[in-house]
JSON list of C-alpha atoms in Angstrom, two decimals:
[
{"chain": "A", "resi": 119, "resn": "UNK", "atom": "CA", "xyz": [11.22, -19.65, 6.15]},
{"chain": "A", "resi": 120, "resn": "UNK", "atom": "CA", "xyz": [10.51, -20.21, 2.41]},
{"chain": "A", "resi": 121, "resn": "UNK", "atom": "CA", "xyz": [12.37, -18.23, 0.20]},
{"chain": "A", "resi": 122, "resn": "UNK", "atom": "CA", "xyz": [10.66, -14.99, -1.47]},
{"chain": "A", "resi": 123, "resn": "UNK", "atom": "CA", "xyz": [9.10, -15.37, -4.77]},
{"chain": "A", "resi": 124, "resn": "UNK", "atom": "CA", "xyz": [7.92, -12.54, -7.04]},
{"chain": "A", "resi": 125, "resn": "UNK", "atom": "CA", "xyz": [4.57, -11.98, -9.30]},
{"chain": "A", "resi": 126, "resn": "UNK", "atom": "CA", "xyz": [4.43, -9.62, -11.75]},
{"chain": "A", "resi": 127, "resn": "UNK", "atom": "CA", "xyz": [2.01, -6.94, -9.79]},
{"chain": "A", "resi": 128, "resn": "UNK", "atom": "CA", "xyz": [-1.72, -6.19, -11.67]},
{"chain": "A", "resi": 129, "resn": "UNK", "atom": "CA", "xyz": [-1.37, -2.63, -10.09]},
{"chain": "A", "resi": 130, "resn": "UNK", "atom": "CA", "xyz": [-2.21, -0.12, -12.88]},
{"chain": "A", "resi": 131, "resn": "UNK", "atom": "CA", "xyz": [0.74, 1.92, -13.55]},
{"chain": "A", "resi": 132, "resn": "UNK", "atom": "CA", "xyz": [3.35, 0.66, -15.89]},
{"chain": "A", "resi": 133, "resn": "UNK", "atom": "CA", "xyz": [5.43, 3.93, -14.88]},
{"chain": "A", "resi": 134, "resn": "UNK", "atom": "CA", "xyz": [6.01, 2.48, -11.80]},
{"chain": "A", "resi": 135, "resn": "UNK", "atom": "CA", "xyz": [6.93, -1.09, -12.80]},
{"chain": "A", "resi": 136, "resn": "UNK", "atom": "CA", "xyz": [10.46, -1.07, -11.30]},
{"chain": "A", "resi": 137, "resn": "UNK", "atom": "CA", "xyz": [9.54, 1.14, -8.08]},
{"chain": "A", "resi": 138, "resn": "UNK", "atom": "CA", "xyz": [7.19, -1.56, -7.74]},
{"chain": "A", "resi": 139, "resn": "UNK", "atom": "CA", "xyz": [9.68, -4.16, -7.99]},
{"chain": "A", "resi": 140, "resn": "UNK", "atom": "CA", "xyz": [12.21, -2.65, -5.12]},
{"chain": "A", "resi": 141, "resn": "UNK", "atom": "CA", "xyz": [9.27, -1.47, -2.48]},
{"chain": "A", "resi": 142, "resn": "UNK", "atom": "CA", "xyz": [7.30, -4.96, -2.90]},
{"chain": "A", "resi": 143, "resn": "UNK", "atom": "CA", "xyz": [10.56, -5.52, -0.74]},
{"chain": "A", "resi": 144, "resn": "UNK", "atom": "CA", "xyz": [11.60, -2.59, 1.36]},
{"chain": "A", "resi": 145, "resn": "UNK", "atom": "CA", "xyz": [8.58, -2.32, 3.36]},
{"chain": "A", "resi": 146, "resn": "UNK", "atom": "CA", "xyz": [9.22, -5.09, 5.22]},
{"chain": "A", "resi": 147, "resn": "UNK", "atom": "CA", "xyz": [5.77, -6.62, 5.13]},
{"chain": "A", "resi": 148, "resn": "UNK", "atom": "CA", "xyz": [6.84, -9.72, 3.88]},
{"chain": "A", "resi": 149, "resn": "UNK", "atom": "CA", "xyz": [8.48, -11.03, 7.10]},
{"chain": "A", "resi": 150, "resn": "UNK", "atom": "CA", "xyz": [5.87, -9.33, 8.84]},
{"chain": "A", "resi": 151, "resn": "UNK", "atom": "CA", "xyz": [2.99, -11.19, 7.53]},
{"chain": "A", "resi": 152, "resn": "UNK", "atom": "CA", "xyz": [4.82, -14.47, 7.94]},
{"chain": "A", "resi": 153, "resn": "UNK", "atom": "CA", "xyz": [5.42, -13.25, 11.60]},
{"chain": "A", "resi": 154, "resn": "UNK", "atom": "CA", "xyz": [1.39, -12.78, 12.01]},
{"chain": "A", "resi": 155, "resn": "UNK", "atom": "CA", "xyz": [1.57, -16.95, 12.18]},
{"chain": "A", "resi": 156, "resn": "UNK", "atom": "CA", "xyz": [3.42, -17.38, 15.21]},
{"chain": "A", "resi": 157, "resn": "UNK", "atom": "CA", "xyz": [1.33, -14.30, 16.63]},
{"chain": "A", "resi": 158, "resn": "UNK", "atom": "CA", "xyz": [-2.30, -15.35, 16.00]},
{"chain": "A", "resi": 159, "resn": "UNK", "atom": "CA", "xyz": [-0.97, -19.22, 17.21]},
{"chain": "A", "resi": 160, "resn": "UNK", "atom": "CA", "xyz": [-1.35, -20.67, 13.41]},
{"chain": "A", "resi": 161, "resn": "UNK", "atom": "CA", "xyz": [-0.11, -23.12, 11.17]},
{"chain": "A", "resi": 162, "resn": "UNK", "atom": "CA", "xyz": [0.31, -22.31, 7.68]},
{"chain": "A", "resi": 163, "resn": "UNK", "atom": "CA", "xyz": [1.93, -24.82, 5.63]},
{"chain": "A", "resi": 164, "resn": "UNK", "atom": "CA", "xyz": [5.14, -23.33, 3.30]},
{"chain": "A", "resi": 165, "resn": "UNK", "atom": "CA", "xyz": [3.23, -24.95, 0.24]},
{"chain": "A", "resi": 166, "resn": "UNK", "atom": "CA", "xyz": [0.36, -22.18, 1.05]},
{"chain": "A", "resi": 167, "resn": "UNK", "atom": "CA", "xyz": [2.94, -19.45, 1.66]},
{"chain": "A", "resi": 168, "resn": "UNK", "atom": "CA", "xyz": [4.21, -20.61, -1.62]},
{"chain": "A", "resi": 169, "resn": "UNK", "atom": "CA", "xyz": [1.07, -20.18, -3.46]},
{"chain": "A", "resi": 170, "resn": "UNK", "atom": "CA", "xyz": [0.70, -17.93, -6.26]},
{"chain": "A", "resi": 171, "resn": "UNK", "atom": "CA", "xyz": [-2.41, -16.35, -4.85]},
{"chain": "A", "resi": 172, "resn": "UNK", "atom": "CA", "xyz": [-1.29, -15.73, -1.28]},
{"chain": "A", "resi": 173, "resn": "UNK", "atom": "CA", "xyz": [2.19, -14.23, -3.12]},
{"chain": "A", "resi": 174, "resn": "UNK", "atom": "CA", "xyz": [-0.26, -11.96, -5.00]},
{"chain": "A", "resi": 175, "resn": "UNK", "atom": "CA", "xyz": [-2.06, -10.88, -1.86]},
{"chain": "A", "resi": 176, "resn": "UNK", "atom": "CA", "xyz": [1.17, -10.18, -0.23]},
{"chain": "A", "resi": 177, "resn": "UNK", "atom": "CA", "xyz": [2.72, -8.59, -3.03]},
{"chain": "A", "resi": 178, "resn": "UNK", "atom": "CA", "xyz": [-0.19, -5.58, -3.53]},
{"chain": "A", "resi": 179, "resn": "UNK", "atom": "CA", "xyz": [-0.69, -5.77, 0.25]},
{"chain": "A", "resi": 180, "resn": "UNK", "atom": "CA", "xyz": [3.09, -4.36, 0.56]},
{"chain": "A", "resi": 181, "resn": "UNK", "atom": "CA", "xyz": [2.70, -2.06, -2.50]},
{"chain": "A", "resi": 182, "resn": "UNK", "atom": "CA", "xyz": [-0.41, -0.41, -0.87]},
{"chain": "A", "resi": 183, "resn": "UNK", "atom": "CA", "xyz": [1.65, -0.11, 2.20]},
{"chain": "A", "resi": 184, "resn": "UNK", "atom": "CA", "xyz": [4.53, 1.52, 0.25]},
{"chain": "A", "resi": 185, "resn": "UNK", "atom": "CA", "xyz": [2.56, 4.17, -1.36]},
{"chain": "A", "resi": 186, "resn": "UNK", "atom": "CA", "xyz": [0.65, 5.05, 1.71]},
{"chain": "A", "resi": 187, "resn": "UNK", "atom": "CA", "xyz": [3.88, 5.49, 3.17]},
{"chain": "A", "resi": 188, "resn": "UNK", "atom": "CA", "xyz": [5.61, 7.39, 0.73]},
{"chain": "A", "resi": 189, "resn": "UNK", "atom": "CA", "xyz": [2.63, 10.06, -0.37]},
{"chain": "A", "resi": 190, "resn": "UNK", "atom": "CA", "xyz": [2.15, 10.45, 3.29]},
{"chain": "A", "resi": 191, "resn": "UNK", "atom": "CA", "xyz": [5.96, 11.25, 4.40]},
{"chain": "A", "resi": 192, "resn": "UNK", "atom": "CA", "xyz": [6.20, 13.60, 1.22]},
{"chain": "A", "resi": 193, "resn": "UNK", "atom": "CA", "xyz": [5.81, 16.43, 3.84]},
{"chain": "A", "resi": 194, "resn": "UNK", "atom": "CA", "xyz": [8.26, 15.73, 5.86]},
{"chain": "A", "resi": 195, "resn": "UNK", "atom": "CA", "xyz": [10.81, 14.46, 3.08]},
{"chain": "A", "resi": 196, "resn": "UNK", "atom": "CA", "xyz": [10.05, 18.23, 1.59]},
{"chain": "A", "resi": 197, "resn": "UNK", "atom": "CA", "xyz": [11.44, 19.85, 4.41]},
{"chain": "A", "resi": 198, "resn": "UNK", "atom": "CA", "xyz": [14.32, 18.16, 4.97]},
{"chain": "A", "resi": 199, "resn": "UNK", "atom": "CA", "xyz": [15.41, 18.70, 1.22]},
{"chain": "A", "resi": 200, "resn": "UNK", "atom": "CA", "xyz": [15.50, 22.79, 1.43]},
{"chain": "A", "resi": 201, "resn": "UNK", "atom": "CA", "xyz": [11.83, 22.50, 0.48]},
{"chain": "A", "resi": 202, "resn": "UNK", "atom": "CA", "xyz": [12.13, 20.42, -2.73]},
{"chain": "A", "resi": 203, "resn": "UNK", "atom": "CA", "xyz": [11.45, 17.29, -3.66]},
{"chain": "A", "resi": 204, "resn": "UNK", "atom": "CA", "xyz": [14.29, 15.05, -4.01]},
{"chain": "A", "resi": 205, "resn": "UNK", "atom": "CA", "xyz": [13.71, 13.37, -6.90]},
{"chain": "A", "resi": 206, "resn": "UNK", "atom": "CA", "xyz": [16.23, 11.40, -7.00]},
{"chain": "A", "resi": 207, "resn": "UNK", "atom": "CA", "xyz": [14.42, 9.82, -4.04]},
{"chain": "A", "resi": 208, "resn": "UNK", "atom": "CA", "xyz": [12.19, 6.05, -4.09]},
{"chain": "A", "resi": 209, "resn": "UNK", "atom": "CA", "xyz": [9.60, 7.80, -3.10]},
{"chain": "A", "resi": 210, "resn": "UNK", "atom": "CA", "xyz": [6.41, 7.36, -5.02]},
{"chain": "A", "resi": 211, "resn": "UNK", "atom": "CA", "xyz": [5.92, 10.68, -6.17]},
{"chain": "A", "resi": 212, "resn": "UNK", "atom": "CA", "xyz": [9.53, 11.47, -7.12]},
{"chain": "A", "resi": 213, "resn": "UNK", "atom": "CA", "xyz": [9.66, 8.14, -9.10]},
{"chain": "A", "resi": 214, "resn": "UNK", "atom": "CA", "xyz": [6.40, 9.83, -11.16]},
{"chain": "A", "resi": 215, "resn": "UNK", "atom": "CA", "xyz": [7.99, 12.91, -11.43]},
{"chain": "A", "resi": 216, "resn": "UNK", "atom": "CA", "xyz": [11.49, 11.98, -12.55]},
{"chain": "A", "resi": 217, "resn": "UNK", "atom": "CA", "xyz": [10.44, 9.42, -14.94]},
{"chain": "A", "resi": 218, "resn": "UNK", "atom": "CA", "xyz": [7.30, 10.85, -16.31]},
{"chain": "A", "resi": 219, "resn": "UNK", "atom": "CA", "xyz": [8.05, 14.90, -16.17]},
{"chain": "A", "resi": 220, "resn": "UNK", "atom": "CA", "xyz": [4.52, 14.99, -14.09]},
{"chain": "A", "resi": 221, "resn": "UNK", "atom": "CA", "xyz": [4.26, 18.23, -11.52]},
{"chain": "A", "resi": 222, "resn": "UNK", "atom": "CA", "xyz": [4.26, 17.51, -7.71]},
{"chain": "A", "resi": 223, "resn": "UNK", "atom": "CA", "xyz": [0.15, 17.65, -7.95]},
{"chain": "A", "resi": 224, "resn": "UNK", "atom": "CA", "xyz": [0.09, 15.44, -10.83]},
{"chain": "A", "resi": 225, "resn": "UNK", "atom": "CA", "xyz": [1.92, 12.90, -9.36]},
{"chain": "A", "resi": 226, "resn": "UNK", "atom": "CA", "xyz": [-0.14, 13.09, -6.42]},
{"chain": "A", "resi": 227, "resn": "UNK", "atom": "CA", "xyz": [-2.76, 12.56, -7.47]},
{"chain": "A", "resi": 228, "resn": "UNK", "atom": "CA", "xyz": [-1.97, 9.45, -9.25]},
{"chain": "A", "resi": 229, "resn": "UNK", "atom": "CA", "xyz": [-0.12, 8.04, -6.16]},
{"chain": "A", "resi": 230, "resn": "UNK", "atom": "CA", "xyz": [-3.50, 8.85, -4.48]},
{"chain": "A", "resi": 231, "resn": "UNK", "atom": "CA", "xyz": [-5.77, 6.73, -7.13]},
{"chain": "A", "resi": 232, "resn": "UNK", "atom": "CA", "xyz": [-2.92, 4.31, -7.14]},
{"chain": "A", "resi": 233, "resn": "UNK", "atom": "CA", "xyz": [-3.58, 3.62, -3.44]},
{"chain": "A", "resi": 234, "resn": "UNK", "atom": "CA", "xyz": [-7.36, 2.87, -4.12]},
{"chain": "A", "resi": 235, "resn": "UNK", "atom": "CA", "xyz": [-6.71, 0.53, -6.69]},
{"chain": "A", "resi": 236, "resn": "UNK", "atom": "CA", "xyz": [-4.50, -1.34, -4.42]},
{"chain": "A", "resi": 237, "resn": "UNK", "atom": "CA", "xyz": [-6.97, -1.00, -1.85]},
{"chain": "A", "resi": 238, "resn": "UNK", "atom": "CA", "xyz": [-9.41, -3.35, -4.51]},
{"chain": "A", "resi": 239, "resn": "UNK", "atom": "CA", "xyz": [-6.37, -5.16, -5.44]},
{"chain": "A", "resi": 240, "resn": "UNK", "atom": "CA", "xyz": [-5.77, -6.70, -2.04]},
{"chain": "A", "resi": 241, "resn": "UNK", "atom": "CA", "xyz": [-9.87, -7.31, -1.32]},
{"chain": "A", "resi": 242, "resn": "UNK", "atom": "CA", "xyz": [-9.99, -9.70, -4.54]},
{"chain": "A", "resi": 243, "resn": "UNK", "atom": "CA", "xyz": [-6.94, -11.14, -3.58]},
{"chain": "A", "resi": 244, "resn": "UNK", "atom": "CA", "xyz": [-8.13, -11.75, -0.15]},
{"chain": "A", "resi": 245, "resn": "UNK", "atom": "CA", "xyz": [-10.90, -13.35, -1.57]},
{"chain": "A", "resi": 246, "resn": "UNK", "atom": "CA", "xyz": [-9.36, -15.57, -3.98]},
{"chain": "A", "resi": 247, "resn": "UNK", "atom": "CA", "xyz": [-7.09, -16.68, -1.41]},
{"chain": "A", "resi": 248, "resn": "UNK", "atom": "CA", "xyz": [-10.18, -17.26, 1.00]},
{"chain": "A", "resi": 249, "resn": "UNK", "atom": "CA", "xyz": [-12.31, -18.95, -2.25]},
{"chain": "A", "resi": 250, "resn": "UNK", "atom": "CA", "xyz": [-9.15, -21.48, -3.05]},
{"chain": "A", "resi": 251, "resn": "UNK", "atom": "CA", "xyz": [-8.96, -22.42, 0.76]},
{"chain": "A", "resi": 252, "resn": "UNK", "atom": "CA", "xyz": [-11.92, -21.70, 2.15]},
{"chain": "A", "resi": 253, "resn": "UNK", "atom": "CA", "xyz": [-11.93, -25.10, 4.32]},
{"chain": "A", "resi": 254, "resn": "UNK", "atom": "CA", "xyz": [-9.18, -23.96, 6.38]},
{"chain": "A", "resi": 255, "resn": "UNK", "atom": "CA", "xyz": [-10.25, -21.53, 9.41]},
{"chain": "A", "resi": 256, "resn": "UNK", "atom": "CA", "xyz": [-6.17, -20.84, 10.14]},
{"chain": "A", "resi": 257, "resn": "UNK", "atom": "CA", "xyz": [-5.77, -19.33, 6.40]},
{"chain": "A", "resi": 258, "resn": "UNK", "atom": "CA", "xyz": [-8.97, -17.28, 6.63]},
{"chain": "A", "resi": 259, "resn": "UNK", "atom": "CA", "xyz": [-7.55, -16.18, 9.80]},
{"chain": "A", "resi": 260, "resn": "UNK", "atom": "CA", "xyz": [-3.76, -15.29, 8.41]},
{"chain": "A", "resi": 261, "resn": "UNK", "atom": "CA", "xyz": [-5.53, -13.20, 5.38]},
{"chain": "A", "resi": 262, "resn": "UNK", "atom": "CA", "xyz": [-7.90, -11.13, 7.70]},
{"chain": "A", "resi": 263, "resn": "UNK", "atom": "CA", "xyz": [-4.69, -10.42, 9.24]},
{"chain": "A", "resi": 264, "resn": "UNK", "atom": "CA", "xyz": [-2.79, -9.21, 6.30]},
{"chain": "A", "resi": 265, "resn": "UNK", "atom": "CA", "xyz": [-6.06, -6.74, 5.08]},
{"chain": "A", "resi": 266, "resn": "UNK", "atom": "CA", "xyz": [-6.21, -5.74, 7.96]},
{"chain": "A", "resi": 267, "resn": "UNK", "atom": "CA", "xyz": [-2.39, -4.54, 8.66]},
{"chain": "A", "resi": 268, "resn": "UNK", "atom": "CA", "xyz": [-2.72, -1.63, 6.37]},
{"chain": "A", "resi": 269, "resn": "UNK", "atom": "CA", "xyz": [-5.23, 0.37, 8.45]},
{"chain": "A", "resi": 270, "resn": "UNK", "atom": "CA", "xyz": [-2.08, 0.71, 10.53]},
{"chain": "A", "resi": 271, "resn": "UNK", "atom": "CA", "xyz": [-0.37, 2.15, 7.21]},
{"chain": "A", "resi": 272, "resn": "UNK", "atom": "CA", "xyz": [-3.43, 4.48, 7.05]},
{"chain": "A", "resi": 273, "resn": "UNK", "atom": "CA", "xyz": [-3.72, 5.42, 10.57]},
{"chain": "A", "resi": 274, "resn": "UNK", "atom": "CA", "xyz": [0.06, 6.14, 10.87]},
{"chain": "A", "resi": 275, "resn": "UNK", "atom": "CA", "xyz": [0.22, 7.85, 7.89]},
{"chain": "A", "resi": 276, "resn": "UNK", "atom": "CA", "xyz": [-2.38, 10.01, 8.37]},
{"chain": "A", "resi": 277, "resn": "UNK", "atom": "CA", "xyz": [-1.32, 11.28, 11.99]},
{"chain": "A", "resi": 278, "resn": "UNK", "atom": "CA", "xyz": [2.32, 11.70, 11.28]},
{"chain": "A", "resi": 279, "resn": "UNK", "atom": "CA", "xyz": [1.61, 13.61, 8.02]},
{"chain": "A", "resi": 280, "resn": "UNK", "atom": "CA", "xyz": [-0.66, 16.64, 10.02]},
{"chain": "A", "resi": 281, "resn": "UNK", "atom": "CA", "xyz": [3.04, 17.46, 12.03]},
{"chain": "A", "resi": 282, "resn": "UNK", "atom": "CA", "xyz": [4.97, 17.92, 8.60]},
{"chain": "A", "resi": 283, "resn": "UNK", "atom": "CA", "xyz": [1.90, 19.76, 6.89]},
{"chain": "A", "resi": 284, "resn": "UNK", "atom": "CA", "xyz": [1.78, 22.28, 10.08]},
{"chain": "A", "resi": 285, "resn": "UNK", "atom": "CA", "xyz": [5.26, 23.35, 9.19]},
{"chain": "A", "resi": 286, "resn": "UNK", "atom": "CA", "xyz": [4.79, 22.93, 5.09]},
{"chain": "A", "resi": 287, "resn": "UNK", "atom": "CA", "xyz": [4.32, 27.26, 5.52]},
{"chain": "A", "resi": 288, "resn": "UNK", "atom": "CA", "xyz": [7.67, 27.74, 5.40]},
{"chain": "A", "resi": 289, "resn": "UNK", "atom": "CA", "xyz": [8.18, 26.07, 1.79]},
{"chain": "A", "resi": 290, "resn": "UNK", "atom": "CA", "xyz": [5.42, 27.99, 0.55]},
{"chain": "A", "resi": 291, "resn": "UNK", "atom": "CA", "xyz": [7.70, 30.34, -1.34]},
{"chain": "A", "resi": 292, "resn": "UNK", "atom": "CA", "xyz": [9.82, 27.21, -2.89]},
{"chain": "A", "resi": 293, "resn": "UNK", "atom": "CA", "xyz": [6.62, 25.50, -3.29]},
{"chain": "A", "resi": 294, "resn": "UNK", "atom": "CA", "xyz": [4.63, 28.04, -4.84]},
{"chain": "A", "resi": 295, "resn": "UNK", "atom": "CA", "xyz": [4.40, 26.64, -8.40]},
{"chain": "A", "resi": 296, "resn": "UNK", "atom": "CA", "xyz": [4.33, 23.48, -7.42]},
{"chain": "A", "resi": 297, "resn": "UNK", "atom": "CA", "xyz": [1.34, 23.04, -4.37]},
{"chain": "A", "resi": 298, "resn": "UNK", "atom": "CA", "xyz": [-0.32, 20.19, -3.76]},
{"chain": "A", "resi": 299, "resn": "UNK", "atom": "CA", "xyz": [-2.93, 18.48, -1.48]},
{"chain": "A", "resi": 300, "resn": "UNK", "atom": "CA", "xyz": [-3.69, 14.93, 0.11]},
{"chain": "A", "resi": 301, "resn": "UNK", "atom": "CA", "xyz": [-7.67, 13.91, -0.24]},
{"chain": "A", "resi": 302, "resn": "UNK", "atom": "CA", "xyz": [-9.03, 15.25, 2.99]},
{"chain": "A", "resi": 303, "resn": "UNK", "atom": "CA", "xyz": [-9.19, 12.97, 5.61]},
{"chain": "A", "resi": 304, "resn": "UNK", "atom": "CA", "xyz": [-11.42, 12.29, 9.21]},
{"chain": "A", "resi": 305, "resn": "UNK", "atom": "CA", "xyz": [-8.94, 10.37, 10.62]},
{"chain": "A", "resi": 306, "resn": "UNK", "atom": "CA", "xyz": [-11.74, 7.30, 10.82]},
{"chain": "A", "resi": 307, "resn": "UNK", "atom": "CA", "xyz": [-10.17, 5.18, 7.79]},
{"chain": "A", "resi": 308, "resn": "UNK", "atom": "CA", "xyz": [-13.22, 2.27, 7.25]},
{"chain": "A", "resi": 309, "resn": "UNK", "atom": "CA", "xyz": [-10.91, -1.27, 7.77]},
{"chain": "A", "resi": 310, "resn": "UNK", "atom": "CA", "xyz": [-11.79, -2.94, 4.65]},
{"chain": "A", "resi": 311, "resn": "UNK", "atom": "CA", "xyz": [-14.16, -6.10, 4.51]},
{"chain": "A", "resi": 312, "resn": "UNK", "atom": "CA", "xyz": [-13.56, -9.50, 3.05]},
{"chain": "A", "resi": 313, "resn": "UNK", "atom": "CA", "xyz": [-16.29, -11.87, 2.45]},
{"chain": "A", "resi": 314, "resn": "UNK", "atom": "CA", "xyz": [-15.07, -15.21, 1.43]},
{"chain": "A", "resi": 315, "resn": "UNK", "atom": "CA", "xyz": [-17.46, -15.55, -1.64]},
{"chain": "A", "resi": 316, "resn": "UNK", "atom": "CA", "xyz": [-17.86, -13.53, -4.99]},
{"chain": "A", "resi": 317, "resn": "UNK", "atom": "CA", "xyz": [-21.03, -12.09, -6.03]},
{"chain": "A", "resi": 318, "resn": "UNK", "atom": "CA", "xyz": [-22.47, -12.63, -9.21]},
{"chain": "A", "resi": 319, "resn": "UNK", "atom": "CA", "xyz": [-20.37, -9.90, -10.73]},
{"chain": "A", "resi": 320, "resn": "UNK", "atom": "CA", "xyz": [-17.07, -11.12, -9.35]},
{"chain": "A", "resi": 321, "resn": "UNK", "atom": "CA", "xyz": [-16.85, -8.69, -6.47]},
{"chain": "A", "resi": 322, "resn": "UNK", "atom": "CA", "xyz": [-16.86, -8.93, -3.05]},
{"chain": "A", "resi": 323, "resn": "UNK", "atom": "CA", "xyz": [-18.73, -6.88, -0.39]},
{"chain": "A", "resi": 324, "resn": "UNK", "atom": "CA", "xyz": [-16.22, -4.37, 1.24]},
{"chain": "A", "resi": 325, "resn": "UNK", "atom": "CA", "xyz": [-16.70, -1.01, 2.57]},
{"chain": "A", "resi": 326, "resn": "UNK", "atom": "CA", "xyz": [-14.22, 1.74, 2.74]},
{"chain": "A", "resi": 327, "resn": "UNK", "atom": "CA", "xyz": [-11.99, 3.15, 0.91]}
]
C-alpha cells in the first residue's frame, strides 16, 4: 500500500476547506477503493494509484460520500442531541452553521448543491482518469468501480434517513424556527455514467443526478 497523498479539492466551497481536509479521510473510502483491486481480480500499478488524477477522483469521490452521509444522518444526529444540532459536530451542516452563522435550512441547502457539484466533480474526474489511460481495460474497470460506490452512499442514505424523519415530530417544538427539508427523493437514484471521451464542450455524457 502506497502511502496517502492529498490534492487541494476543486469542490466549490471555501467555507468548508478544512472539513474537507479531515472527511477526505474519515470516510474510509480510500482503503476501500484500493480494496475494489483485489475484488474485481485487477492489477493497478502504485505509480497509477499515485497519480494526480486518480488522487483527484478519489479525493471528491470520498467528499461526495461524506456529505451524503452527513446531510442524510442530520435526522438522526438531531435527536440524539435533545433536538438540536450539535454544532460542535463534523458534520457538514454544523461545520456551515458554526463557521458561517447560516440557519439549519441554509446550510442545507448548500450541503445539498454541494453534493451535485461533487456528483460532476467525480464524472470529469472519471473521465480524465479514463482519457489519460484509456489503453488499459483494468483502470477503466477500477474507476467504474469507484463512480459507482456512491450509489451505495445514496441508497443508504436515503433509506436510513426516512426512520429518523418519522420520529423528527417530536423536535418540532425545538425545531420550530429552524425547519428544514432534504430534496424529495423516489428512492431510484440514476448511477451516474462515464464515457471515456469528452465532447466538444469538455463534458461527458452522464445521466442522473
Amino acid at each position: 500500500m502506497h502511502a496517502r497523498k492529498h490534492g487541494p479539492s476543486k469542490a466549490c466551497s471555501d467555507d468548508l476547506e478544512q472539513w474537507k481536509r479531515y472527511r477526505v479521510d474519515s470516510t474510509g473510502m480510500f482503503m476501500l477503493f484500493h480494496w475494489m483491486e483485489f475484488a474485481l481480480d485487477l492489477h493497478i500499478p502504485d505509480s497509477v494509484w499515485d497519480d494526480p488524477t486518480v488522487q483527484l477522483l478519489m479525493d471528491e469521490a470520498s467528499l461526495q460520500i461524506g456529505v451524503v452521509h452527513d446531510l442524510y444522518s442530520l435526522p438522526k444526529h438531531i435527536l440524539m442531541n435533545d433536538c438540536r444540532v450539535d454544532t460542535e459536530s463534523m458534520n457538514c451542516v454544523a461545520w456551515l452553521m458554526r463557521g458561517t452563522g447560516e440557519s439549519l435550512q441554509e446550510a442545507v441547502d448548500r450541503c445539498w448543491d454541494y453534493i451535485h457539484h461533487l456528483d460532476d466533480s467525480v464524472v470529469h474526474a472519471a473521465i480524465v482518469v479514463k482519457s489519460r489511460f484509456r489503453q488499459d481495460k483494468a483502470i477503466s474497470q477500477i474507476v467504474d468501480a469507484i463512480v459507482y460506490s456512491l450509489q451505495g452512499s445514496w441508497a443508504y442514505g436515503i433509506r436510513s434517513s426516512q426512520y429518523w424523519f418519522k420520529l423528527l415530530h417530536v423536535c418540532q417544538p425545538a425545531l420550530q424556527s429552524e425547519k428544514f427539508t432534504v430534496a424529495a427523493s423516489d428512492e431510484k437514484q440514476q448511477p451516474l455514467v462515464v464515457s471515456n471521451e469528452v465532447d466538444d464542450k469538455g463534458d461527458s455524457a452522464r445521466t442522473g443526478c
